[in-house]
mmCIF file of C-alpha atoms in Angstrom:
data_model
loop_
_atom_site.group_PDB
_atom_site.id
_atom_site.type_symbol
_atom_site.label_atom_id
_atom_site.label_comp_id
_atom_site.label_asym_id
_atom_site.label_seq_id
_atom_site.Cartn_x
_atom_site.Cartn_y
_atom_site.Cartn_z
ATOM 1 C CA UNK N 1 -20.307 5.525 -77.713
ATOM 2 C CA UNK N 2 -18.764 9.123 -76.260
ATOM 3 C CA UNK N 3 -19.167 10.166 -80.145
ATOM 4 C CA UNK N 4 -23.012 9.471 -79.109
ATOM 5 C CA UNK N 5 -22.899 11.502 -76.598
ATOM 6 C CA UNK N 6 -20.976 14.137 -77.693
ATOM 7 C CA UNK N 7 -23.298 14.530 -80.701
ATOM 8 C CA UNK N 8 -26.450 14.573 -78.520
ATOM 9 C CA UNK N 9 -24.991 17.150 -76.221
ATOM 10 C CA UNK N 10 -24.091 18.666 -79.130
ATOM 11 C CA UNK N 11 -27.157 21.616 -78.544
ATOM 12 C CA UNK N 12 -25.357 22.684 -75.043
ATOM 13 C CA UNK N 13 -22.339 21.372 -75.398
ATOM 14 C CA UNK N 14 -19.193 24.758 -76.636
ATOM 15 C CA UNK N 15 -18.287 24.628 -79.720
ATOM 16 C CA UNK N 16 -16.514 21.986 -81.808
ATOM 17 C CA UNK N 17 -13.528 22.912 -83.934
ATOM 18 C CA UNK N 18 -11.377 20.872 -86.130
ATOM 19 C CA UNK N 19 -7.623 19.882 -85.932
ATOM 20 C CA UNK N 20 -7.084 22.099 -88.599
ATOM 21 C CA UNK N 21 -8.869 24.907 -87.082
ATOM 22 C CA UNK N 22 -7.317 24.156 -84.010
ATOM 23 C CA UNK N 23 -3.683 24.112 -85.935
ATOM 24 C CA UNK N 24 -4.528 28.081 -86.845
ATOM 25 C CA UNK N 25 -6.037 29.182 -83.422
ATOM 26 C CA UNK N 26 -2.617 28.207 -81.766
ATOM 27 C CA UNK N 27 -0.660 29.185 -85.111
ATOM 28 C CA UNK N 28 0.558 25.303 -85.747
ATOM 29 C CA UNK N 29 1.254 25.341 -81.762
ATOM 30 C CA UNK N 30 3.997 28.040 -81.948
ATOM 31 C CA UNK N 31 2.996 29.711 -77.978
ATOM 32 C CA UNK N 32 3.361 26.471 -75.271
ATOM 33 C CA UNK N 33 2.891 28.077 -72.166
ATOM 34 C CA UNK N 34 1.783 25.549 -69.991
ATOM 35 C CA UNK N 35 2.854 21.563 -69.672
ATOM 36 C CA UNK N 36 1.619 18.915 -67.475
ATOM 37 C CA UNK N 37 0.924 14.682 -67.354
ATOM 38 C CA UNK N 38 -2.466 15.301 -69.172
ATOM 39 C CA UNK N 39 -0.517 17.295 -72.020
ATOM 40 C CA UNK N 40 0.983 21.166 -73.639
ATOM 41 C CA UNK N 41 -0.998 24.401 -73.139
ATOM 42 C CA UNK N 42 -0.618 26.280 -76.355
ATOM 43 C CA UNK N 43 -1.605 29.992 -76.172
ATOM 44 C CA UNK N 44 -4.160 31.122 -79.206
ATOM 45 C CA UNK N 45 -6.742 33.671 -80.872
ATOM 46 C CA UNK N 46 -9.981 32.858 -81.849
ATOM 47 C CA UNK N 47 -11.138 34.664 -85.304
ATOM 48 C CA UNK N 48 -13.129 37.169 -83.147
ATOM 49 C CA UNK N 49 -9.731 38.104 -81.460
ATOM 50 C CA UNK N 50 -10.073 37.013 -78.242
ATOM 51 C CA UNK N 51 -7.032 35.171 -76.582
ATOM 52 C CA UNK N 52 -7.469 31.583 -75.424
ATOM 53 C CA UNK N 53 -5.737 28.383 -73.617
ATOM 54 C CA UNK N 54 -5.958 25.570 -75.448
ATOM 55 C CA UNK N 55 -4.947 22.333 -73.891
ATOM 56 C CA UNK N 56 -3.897 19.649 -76.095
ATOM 57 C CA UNK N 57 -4.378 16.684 -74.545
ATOM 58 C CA UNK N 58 -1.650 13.587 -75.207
ATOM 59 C CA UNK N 59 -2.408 11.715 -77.948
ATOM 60 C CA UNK N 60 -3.900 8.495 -76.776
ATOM 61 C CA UNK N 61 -6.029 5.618 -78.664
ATOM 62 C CA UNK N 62 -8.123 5.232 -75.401
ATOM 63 C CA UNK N 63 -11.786 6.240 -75.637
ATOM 64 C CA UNK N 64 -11.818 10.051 -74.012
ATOM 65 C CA UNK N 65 -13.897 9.635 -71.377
ATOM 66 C CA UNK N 66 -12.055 12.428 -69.344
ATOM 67 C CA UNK N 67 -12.212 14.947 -72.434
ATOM 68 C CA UNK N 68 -16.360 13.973 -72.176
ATOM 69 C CA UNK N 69 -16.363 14.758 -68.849
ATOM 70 C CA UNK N 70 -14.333 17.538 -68.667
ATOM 71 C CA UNK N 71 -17.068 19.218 -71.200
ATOM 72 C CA UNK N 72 -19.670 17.486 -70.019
ATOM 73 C CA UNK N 73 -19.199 18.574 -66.427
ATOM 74 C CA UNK N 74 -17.452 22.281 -66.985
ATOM 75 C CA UNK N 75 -20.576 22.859 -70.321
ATOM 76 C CA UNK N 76 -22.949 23.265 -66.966
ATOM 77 C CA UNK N 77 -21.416 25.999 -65.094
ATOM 78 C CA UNK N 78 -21.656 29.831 -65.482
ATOM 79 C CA UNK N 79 -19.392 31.416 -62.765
ATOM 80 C CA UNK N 80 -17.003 33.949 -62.183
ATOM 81 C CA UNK N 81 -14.648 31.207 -60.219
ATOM 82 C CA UNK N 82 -15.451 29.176 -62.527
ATOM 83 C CA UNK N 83 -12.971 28.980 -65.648
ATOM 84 C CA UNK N 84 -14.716 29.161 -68.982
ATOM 85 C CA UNK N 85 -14.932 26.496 -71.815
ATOM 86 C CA UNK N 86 -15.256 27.700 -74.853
ATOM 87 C CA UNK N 87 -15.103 25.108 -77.205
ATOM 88 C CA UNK N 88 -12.646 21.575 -77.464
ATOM 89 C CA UNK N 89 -11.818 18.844 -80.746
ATOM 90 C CA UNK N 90 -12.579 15.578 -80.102
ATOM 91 C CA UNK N 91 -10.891 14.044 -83.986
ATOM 92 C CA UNK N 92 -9.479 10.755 -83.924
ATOM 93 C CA UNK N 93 -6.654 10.414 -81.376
ATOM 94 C CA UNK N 94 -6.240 14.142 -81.491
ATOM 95 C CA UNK N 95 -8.291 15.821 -78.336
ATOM 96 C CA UNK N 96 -8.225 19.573 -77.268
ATOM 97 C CA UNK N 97 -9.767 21.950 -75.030
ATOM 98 C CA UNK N 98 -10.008 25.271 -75.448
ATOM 99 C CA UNK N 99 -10.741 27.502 -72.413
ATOM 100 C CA UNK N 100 -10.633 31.596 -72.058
ATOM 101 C CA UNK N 101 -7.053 32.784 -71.497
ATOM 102 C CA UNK N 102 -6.775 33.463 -67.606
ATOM 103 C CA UNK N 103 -3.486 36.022 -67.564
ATOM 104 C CA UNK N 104 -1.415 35.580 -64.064
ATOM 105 C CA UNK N 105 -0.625 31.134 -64.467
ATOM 106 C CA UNK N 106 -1.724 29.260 -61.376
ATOM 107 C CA UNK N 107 -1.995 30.194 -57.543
ATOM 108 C CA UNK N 108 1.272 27.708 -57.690
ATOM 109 C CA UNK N 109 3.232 29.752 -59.595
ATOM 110 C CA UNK N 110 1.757 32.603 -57.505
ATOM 111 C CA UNK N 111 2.514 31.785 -54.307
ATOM 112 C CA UNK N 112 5.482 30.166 -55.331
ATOM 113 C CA UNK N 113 7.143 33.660 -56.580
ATOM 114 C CA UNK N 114 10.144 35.425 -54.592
ATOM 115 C CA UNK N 115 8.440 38.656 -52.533
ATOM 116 C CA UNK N 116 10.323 41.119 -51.222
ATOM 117 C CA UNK N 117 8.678 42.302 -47.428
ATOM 118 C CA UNK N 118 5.992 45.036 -48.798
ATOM 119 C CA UNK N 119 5.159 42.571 -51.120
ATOM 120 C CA UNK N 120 4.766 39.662 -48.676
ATOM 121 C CA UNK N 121 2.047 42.363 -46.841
ATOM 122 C CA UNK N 122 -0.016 42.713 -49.971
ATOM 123 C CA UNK N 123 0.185 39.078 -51.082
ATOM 124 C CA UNK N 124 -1.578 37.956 -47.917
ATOM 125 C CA UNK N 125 -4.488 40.409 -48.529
ATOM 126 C CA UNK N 126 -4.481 38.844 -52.263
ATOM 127 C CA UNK N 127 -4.352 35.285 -50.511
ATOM 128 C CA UNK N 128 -7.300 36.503 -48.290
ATOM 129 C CA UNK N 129 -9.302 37.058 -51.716
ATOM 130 C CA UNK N 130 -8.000 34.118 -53.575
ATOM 131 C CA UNK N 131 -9.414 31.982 -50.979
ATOM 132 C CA UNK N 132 -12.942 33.799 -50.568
ATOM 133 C CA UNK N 133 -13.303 33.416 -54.366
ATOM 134 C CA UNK N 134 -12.296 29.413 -54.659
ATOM 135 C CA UNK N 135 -14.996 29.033 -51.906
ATOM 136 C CA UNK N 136 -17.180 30.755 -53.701
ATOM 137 C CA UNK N 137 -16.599 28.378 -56.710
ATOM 138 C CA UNK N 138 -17.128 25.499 -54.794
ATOM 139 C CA UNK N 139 -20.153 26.213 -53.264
ATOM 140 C CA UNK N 140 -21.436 27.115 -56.829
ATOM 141 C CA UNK N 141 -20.133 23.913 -58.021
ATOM 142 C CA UNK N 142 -21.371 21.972 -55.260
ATOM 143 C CA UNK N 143 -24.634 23.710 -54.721
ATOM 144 C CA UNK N 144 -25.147 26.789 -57.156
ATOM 145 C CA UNK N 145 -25.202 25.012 -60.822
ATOM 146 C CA UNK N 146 -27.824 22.726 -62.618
ATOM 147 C CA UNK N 147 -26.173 19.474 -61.548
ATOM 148 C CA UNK N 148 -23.544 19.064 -58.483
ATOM 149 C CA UNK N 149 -20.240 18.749 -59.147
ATOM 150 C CA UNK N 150 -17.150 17.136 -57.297
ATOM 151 C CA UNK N 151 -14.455 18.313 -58.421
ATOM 152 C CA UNK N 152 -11.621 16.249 -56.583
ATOM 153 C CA UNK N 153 -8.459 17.930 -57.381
ATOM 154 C CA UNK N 154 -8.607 21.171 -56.091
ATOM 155 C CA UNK N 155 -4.895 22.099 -55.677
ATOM 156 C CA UNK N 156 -3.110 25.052 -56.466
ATOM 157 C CA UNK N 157 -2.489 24.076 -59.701
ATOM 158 C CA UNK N 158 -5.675 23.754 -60.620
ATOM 159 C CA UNK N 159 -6.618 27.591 -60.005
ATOM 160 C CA UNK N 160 -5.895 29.897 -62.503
ATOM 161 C CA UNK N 161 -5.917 34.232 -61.932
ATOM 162 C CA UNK N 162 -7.142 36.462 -64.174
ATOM 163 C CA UNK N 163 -6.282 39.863 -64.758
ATOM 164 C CA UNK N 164 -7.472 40.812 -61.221
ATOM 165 C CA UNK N 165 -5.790 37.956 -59.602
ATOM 166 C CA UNK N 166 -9.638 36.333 -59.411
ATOM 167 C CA UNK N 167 -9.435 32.591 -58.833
ATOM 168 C CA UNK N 168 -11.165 30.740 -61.512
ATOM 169 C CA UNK N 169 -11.248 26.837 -60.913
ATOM 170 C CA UNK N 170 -10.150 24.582 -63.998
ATOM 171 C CA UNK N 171 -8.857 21.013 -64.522
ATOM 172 C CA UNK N 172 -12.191 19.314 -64.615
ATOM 173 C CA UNK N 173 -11.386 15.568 -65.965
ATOM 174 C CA UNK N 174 -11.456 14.128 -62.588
ATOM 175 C CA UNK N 175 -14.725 15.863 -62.118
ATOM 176 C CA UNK N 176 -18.110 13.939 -60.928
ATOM 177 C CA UNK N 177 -21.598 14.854 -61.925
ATOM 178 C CA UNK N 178 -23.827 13.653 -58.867
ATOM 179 C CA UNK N 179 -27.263 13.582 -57.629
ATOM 180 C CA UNK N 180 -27.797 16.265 -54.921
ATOM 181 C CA UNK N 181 -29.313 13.104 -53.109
ATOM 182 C CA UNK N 182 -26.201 10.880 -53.429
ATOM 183 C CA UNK N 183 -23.687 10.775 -50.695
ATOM 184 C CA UNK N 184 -20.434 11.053 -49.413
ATOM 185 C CA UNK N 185 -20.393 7.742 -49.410
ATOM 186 C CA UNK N 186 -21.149 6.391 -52.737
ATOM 187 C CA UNK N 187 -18.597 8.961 -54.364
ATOM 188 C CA UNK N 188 -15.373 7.602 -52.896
ATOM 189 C CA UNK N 189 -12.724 6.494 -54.182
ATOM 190 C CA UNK N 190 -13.087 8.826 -57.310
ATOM 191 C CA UNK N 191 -8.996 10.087 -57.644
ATOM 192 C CA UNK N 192 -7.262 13.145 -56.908
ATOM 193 C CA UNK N 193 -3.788 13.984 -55.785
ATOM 194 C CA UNK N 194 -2.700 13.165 -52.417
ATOM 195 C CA UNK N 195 -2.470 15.617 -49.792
ATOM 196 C CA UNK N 196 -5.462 17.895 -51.476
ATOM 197 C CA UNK N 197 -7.812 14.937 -51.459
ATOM 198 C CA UNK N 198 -10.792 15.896 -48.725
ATOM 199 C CA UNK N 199 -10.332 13.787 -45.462
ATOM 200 C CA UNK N 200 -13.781 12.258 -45.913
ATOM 201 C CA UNK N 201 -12.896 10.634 -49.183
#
């Protein structure tokens, strides 16, 4: 059934690359620079040159339905807090995503680094910015694209800086697609991590 769906998203959906393809793109998964329960983020180049993440995502005989919505959900957005899916391999137990490469790791490892006092100064001006832009991304999500999105997990580990220390929100498999007219209410219950889950939920 998600092969369905894939295939008739396939118009709008990024593009879909093999395991082999995938195998050269990370050059046979040489670069891991990122590891977490949902699986290894290999560093890679796309033919054109341009660097990419690509999350390999454990090997599971389960049916994918967070792969699905992690493309079906992150395929509608256009944003500049928003991080960008490029294209992902959905071929037999083997399931990737590959996203633009976002330079400076996550706002945890950010925040998390030893500052010396001048430092400390500038980081909370950086801060300042961080947070302005992963508002900004949620009220696109939530309000700005073609269909609403919840994302539920919304943790520093979930927002990656680019070159300019911009925020760009990522992790979507927990992600919802609602209604505009459906409520607080008849989303709970969804997941997330505890202690970044909104009160209401």
């Amino acid at each position: 059934m998600l092969e369905a769906i894939l295939q008739n998203y396939e118009l709008r959906a990024p593009k879909r690359y093999k395991y082999s393809e995938i195998k050269k793109i990370t050059q046979r998964f040489n670069n891991e620079i990122g590891k977490g329960g949902f699986g290894t983020v290999f560093k890679g180049k796309l033919v054109d040159g341009r660097e990419v993440a690509v999350k390999a995502l454990h090997q599971s005989n389960g049916k994918g339905e967070d792969l699905v919505n992690e493309i079906l959900s992150i395929s509608k957005t256009s944003h500049i807090n928003v991080v960008m899916l490029l294209g992902f391999c959905f071929e037999g137990c083997y399931r990737a995503l590959i996203y633009e490469f976002v330079p400076n790791g996550t706002l945890a490892d950010f925040i998390d680094k030893d500052k010396s006092n001048m430092e400390a100064l500038i980081l909370w001006e950086r801060l300042h910015d961080i947070a302005v832009g992963i508002a900004r991304g949620l009220e696109y999500l939530h309000r700005g694209c073609s269909a609403q999105i919840v994302h539920f997990d919304i943790k520093p580990h979930n927002i990656l800086l680019d070159k300019k220390f911009r925020p760009k929100i990522a992790d979507f498999g927990l992600a919802k697609l609602c209604s505009t007219r459906k409520s607080t209410l008849s989303i709970q219950g969804k997941g997330g991590t505890p202690g970044y889950i909104a009160p209401e939920l």
